[in-house]
């Protein structure tokens, strides 16, 4: 909103990564080591090494609290970013922040789906999610006898 245009509008993952680095700077070695894609690391090291972080004050031209919030949120390493709860208590949101009206999640977001590698794992994950959402727990439909591997198999008699 500060720029009256999206900051990261790229349609291609390579261009998005390039744009992120042009604004946020080249990630440190610790962050690069955490990347799953070795191709991305090679791309960064070969083409975008030692890219300095933009001066956010000049780039975004916002108030000091706004710039401070952006600097804390726009981190290449997700572990270095503010959590939603901490971000809401940032001075930038002081006029809007009401701890009595803001709920904190009891559990952390489950991103285990990011580790799915096979079709069988995907099927199992989808099946389990549907069962959880439906409130049925393990499948109670007698037509589906074997769902333990995520593949709902219809019994035939």
PDB file of C-alpha atoms in Angstrom:
ATOM      1  CA  UNK A   1       0.000   0.000   0.000  1.00  0.00           C
ATOM      2  CA  UNK A   2       2.907   2.313   0.615  1.00  0.00           C
ATOM      3  CA  UNK A   3       4.061   2.005  -2.977  1.00  0.00           C
ATOM      4  CA  UNK A   4       0.549   1.835  -4.472  1.00  0.00           C
ATOM      5  CA  UNK A   5       1.596  -1.405  -6.178  1.00  0.00           C
ATOM      6  CA  UNK A   6       2.552  -4.943  -5.159  1.00  0.00           C
ATOM      7  CA  UNK A   7       6.146  -5.338  -4.029  1.00  0.00           C
ATOM      8  CA  UNK A   8       6.417  -8.975  -5.131  1.00  0.00           C
ATOM      9  CA  UNK A   9       4.219  -9.465  -8.195  1.00  0.00           C
ATOM     10  CA  UNK A  10       6.404 -11.844 -10.206  1.00  0.00           C
ATOM     11  CA  UNK A  11       4.724 -14.810 -11.897  1.00  0.00           C
ATOM     12  CA  UNK A  12       7.824 -16.998 -11.989  1.00  0.00           C
ATOM     13  CA  UNK A  13       9.557 -18.451  -8.908  1.00  0.00           C
ATOM     14  CA  UNK A  14      13.019 -17.523 -10.186  1.00  0.00           C
ATOM     15  CA  UNK A  15      11.984 -13.917 -10.769  1.00  0.00           C
ATOM     16  CA  UNK A  16      10.279 -13.827  -7.386  1.00  0.00           C
ATOM     17  CA  UNK A  17      13.445 -15.040  -5.657  1.00  0.00           C
ATOM     18  CA  UNK A  18      15.532 -12.522  -7.605  1.00  0.00           C
ATOM     19  CA  UNK A  19      13.176  -9.685  -6.625  1.00  0.00           C
ATOM     20  CA  UNK A  20      13.135 -10.737  -2.976  1.00  0.00           C
ATOM     21  CA  UNK A  21      16.918 -10.683  -2.872  1.00  0.00           C
ATOM     22  CA  UNK A  22      17.146  -7.334  -4.664  1.00  0.00           C
ATOM     23  CA  UNK A  23      14.991  -5.846  -1.907  1.00  0.00           C
ATOM     24  CA  UNK A  24      15.949  -7.921   1.148  1.00  0.00           C
ATOM     25  CA  UNK A  25      19.577  -8.605   0.261  1.00  0.00           C
ATOM     26  CA  UNK A  26      21.499 -11.832  -0.198  1.00  0.00           C
ATOM     27  CA  UNK A  27      20.705 -14.299   2.599  1.00  0.00           C
ATOM     28  CA  UNK A  28      23.498 -15.172   5.009  1.00  0.00           C
ATOM     29  CA  UNK A  29      25.124 -18.612   4.857  1.00  0.00           C
ATOM     30  CA  UNK A  30      23.001 -19.966   7.709  1.00  0.00           C
ATOM     31  CA  UNK A  31      19.831 -19.108   5.782  1.00  0.00           C
ATOM     32  CA  UNK A  32      21.213 -20.493   2.522  1.00  0.00           C
ATOM     33  CA  UNK A  33      22.060 -23.752   4.306  1.00  0.00           C
ATOM     34  CA  UNK A  34      18.400 -24.084   5.337  1.00  0.00           C
ATOM     35  CA  UNK A  35      17.135 -23.916   1.725  1.00  0.00           C
ATOM     36  CA  UNK A  36      15.900 -27.274   0.436  1.00  0.00           C
ATOM     37  CA  UNK A  37      16.611 -26.352  -3.169  1.00  0.00           C
ATOM     38  CA  UNK A  38      20.310 -26.581  -3.909  1.00  0.00           C
ATOM     39  CA  UNK A  39      19.531 -25.070  -7.327  1.00  0.00           C
ATOM     40  CA  UNK A  40      18.215 -21.940  -5.596  1.00  0.00           C
ATOM     41  CA  UNK A  41      21.371 -21.715  -3.474  1.00  0.00           C
ATOM     42  CA  UNK A  42      23.578 -22.080  -6.560  1.00  0.00           C
ATOM     43  CA  UNK A  43      21.515 -19.437  -8.395  1.00  0.00           C
ATOM     44  CA  UNK A  44      21.870 -17.007  -5.493  1.00  0.00           C
ATOM     45  CA  UNK A  45      25.585 -17.634  -5.030  1.00  0.00           C
ATOM     46  CA  UNK A  46      26.357 -17.320  -8.736  1.00  0.00           C
ATOM     47  CA  UNK A  47      24.091 -14.430  -9.718  1.00  0.00           C
ATOM     48  CA  UNK A  48      22.992 -12.529  -6.633  1.00  0.00           C
ATOM     49  CA  UNK A  49      25.876 -12.909  -4.219  1.00  0.00           C
ATOM     50  CA  UNK A  50      26.589  -9.966  -1.924  1.00  0.00           C
ATOM     51  CA  UNK A  51      23.422  -8.100  -2.899  1.00  0.00           C
ATOM     52  CA  UNK A  52      22.898  -5.411  -0.246  1.00  0.00           C
ATOM     53  CA  UNK A  53      19.543  -4.916   1.440  1.00  0.00           C
ATOM     54  CA  UNK A  54      17.572  -1.939   0.125  1.00  0.00           C
ATOM     55  CA  UNK A  55      17.366   1.085   2.363  1.00  0.00           C
ATOM     56  CA  UNK A  56      13.755   0.502   3.425  1.00  0.00           C
ATOM     57  CA  UNK A  57      13.309   4.122   4.524  1.00  0.00           C
ATOM     58  CA  UNK A  58      14.116   5.353   1.015  1.00  0.00           C
ATOM     59  CA  UNK A  59      12.433   2.451  -0.806  1.00  0.00           C
ATOM     60  CA  UNK A  60       9.098   2.445   1.046  1.00  0.00           C
ATOM     61  CA  UNK A  61       9.083   6.027   2.393  1.00  0.00           C
ATOM     62  CA  UNK A  62       6.974   5.182   5.433  1.00  0.00           C
ATOM     63  CA  UNK A  63       6.919   6.319   9.025  1.00  0.00           C
ATOM     64  CA  UNK A  64       9.690   5.031  11.310  1.00  0.00           C
ATOM     65  CA  UNK A  65       7.363   2.482  12.995  1.00  0.00           C
ATOM     66  CA  UNK A  66       6.208   1.263   9.563  1.00  0.00           C
ATOM     67  CA  UNK A  67       9.770   0.854   8.314  1.00  0.00           C
ATOM     68  CA  UNK A  68      10.766  -0.961  11.503  1.00  0.00           C
ATOM     69  CA  UNK A  69       7.851  -3.390  11.063  1.00  0.00           C
ATOM     70  CA  UNK A  70       8.748  -4.015   7.415  1.00  0.00           C
ATOM     71  CA  UNK A  71      12.396  -4.637   8.304  1.00  0.00           C
ATOM     72  CA  UNK A  72      11.326  -7.225  10.867  1.00  0.00           C
ATOM     73  CA  UNK A  73       8.829  -8.929   8.537  1.00  0.00           C
ATOM     74  CA  UNK A  74      10.788  -8.924   5.269  1.00  0.00           C
ATOM     75  CA  UNK A  75      13.451 -11.388   6.329  1.00  0.00           C
ATOM     76  CA  UNK A  76      14.742 -14.092   3.991  1.00  0.00           C
ATOM     77  CA  UNK A  77      14.907 -16.578   6.875  1.00  0.00           C
ATOM     78  CA  UNK A  78      11.356 -17.327   8.089  1.00  0.00           C
ATOM     79  CA  UNK A  79      12.715 -18.039  11.581  1.00  0.00           C
ATOM     80  CA  UNK A  80      13.894 -14.426  11.790  1.00  0.00           C
ATOM     81  CA  UNK A  81      10.471 -12.949  10.935  1.00  0.00           C
ATOM     82  CA  UNK A  82       8.052 -11.663  13.532  1.00  0.00           C
ATOM     83  CA  UNK A  83       5.229 -13.974  14.450  1.00  0.00           C
ATOM     84  CA  UNK A  84       1.707 -12.690  13.801  1.00  0.00           C
ATOM     85  CA  UNK A  85       1.195 -12.207  17.532  1.00  0.00           C
ATOM     86  CA  UNK A  86       4.382 -10.160  17.937  1.00  0.00           C
ATOM     87  CA  UNK A  87       3.668  -8.189  14.757  1.00  0.00           C
ATOM     88  CA  UNK A  88       0.217  -7.214  16.049  1.00  0.00           C
ATOM     89  CA  UNK A  89       1.791  -5.793  19.210  1.00  0.00           C
ATOM     90  CA  UNK A  90       4.291  -3.717  17.170  1.00  0.00           C
ATOM     91  CA  UNK A  91       4.018   0.074  17.673  1.00  0.00           C
ATOM     92  CA  UNK A  92       2.900   0.483  14.053  1.00  0.00           C
ATOM     93  CA  UNK A  93      -0.415  -1.132  15.009  1.00  0.00           C
ATOM     94  CA  UNK A  94      -0.781   0.693  18.339  1.00  0.00           C
ATOM     95  CA  UNK A  95      -4.017   2.417  17.230  1.00  0.00           C
ATOM     96  CA  UNK A  96      -5.543  -0.904  16.088  1.00  0.00           C
ATOM     97  CA  UNK A  97      -4.077  -3.377  18.573  1.00  0.00           C
ATOM     98  CA  UNK A  98      -6.480  -4.713  21.198  1.00  0.00           C
ATOM     99  CA  UNK A  99      -5.100  -7.785  23.008  1.00  0.00           C
ATOM    100  CA  UNK A 100      -8.555  -8.537  24.480  1.00  0.00           C
ATOM    101  CA  UNK A 101     -10.000  -8.853  20.976  1.00  0.00           C
ATOM    102  CA  UNK A 102      -7.141 -10.892  19.481  1.00  0.00           C
ATOM    103  CA  UNK A 103      -7.030 -14.636  19.870  1.00  0.00           C
ATOM    104  CA  UNK A 104      -3.832 -16.640  19.887  1.00  0.00           C
ATOM    105  CA  UNK A 105      -3.816 -20.083  18.373  1.00  0.00           C
ATOM    106  CA  UNK A 106      -3.313 -22.864  20.877  1.00  0.00           C
ATOM    107  CA  UNK A 107      -1.348 -24.889  18.333  1.00  0.00           C
ATOM    108  CA  UNK A 108       1.228 -23.901  15.802  1.00  0.00           C
ATOM    109  CA  UNK A 109       0.213 -24.109  12.154  1.00  0.00           C
ATOM    110  CA  UNK A 110       0.647 -27.646  10.856  1.00  0.00           C
ATOM    111  CA  UNK A 111       2.748 -27.418   7.714  1.00  0.00           C
ATOM    112  CA  UNK A 112       3.613 -31.110   7.577  1.00  0.00           C
ATOM    113  CA  UNK A 113       2.021 -31.240   4.112  1.00  0.00           C
ATOM    114  CA  UNK A 114       5.144 -29.466   2.883  1.00  0.00           C
ATOM    115  CA  UNK A 115       7.044 -32.719   3.422  1.00  0.00           C
ATOM    116  CA  UNK A 116       4.761 -34.894   1.278  1.00  0.00           C
ATOM    117  CA  UNK A 117       6.852 -36.525  -1.436  1.00  0.00           C
ATOM    118  CA  UNK A 118       4.763 -39.353  -2.905  1.00  0.00           C
ATOM    119  CA  UNK A 119       1.281 -39.756  -4.339  1.00  0.00           C
ATOM    120  CA  UNK A 120       0.450 -42.315  -1.641  1.00  0.00           C
ATOM    121  CA  UNK A 121       1.436 -39.850   1.091  1.00  0.00           C
ATOM    122  CA  UNK A 122      -0.669 -37.159  -0.579  1.00  0.00           C
ATOM    123  CA  UNK A 123      -3.708 -39.453  -0.813  1.00  0.00           C
ATOM    124  CA  UNK A 124      -3.310 -40.456   2.815  1.00  0.00           C
ATOM    125  CA  UNK A 125      -2.986 -36.845   3.922  1.00  0.00           C
ATOM    126  CA  UNK A 126      -6.082 -35.759   1.982  1.00  0.00           C
ATOM    127  CA  UNK A 127      -8.087 -38.720   3.286  1.00  0.00           C
ATOM    128  CA  UNK A 128      -7.086 -37.991   6.891  1.00  0.00           C
ATOM    129  CA  UNK A 129      -7.851 -34.288   6.514  1.00  0.00           C
ATOM    130  CA  UNK A 130     -11.324 -34.988   5.112  1.00  0.00           C
ATOM    131  CA  UNK A 131     -12.000 -37.345   8.010  1.00  0.00           C
ATOM    132  CA  UNK A 132     -10.837 -34.761  10.541  1.00  0.00           C
ATOM    133  CA  UNK A 133     -12.964 -32.009   8.989  1.00  0.00           C
ATOM    134  CA  UNK A 134     -16.021 -34.283   8.778  1.00  0.00           C
ATOM    135  CA  UNK A 135     -15.552 -35.112  12.450  1.00  0.00           C
ATOM    136  CA  UNK A 136     -15.686 -38.815  11.760  1.00  0.00           C
ATOM    137  CA  UNK A 137     -12.166 -39.655  12.785  1.00  0.00           C
ATOM    138  CA  UNK A 138     -11.174 -42.946  11.170  1.00  0.00           C
ATOM    139  CA  UNK A 139     -13.425 -43.837   8.282  1.00  0.00           C
ATOM    140  CA  UNK A 140     -16.709 -45.261   9.515  1.00  0.00           C
ATOM    141  CA  UNK A 141     -18.095 -46.218   6.117  1.00  0.00           C
ATOM    142  CA  UNK A 142     -18.177 -50.045   5.912  1.00  0.00           C
ATOM    143  CA  UNK A 143     -17.648 -49.896   2.142  1.00  0.00           C
ATOM    144  CA  UNK A 144     -14.105 -48.747   2.764  1.00  0.00           C
ATOM    145  CA  UNK A 145     -12.358 -51.444   4.732  1.00  0.00           C
ATOM    146  CA  UNK A 146      -8.695 -50.606   4.176  1.00  0.00           C
ATOM    147  CA  UNK A 147      -7.820 -46.929   4.463  1.00  0.00           C
ATOM    148  CA  UNK A 148      -4.654 -47.305   6.516  1.00  0.00           C
ATOM    149  CA  UNK A 149      -2.403 -46.563   3.550  1.00  0.00           C
ATOM    150  CA  UNK A 150      -4.482 -43.597   2.415  1.00  0.00           C
ATOM    151  CA  UNK A 151      -5.986 -45.433  -0.496  1.00  0.00           C
ATOM    152  CA  UNK A 152      -9.651 -45.911   0.153  1.00  0.00           C
ATOM    153  CA  UNK A 153     -10.346 -49.389  -1.141  1.00  0.00           C
ATOM    154  CA  UNK A 154     -13.948 -50.413  -1.673  1.00  0.00           C
ATOM    155  CA  UNK A 155     -14.773 -53.888  -0.467  1.00  0.00           C
ATOM    156  CA  UNK A 156     -16.506 -56.097  -2.964  1.00  0.00           C
ATOM    157  CA  UNK A 157     -18.529 -59.096  -1.937  1.00  0.00           C
TER     158      UNK A 157
END
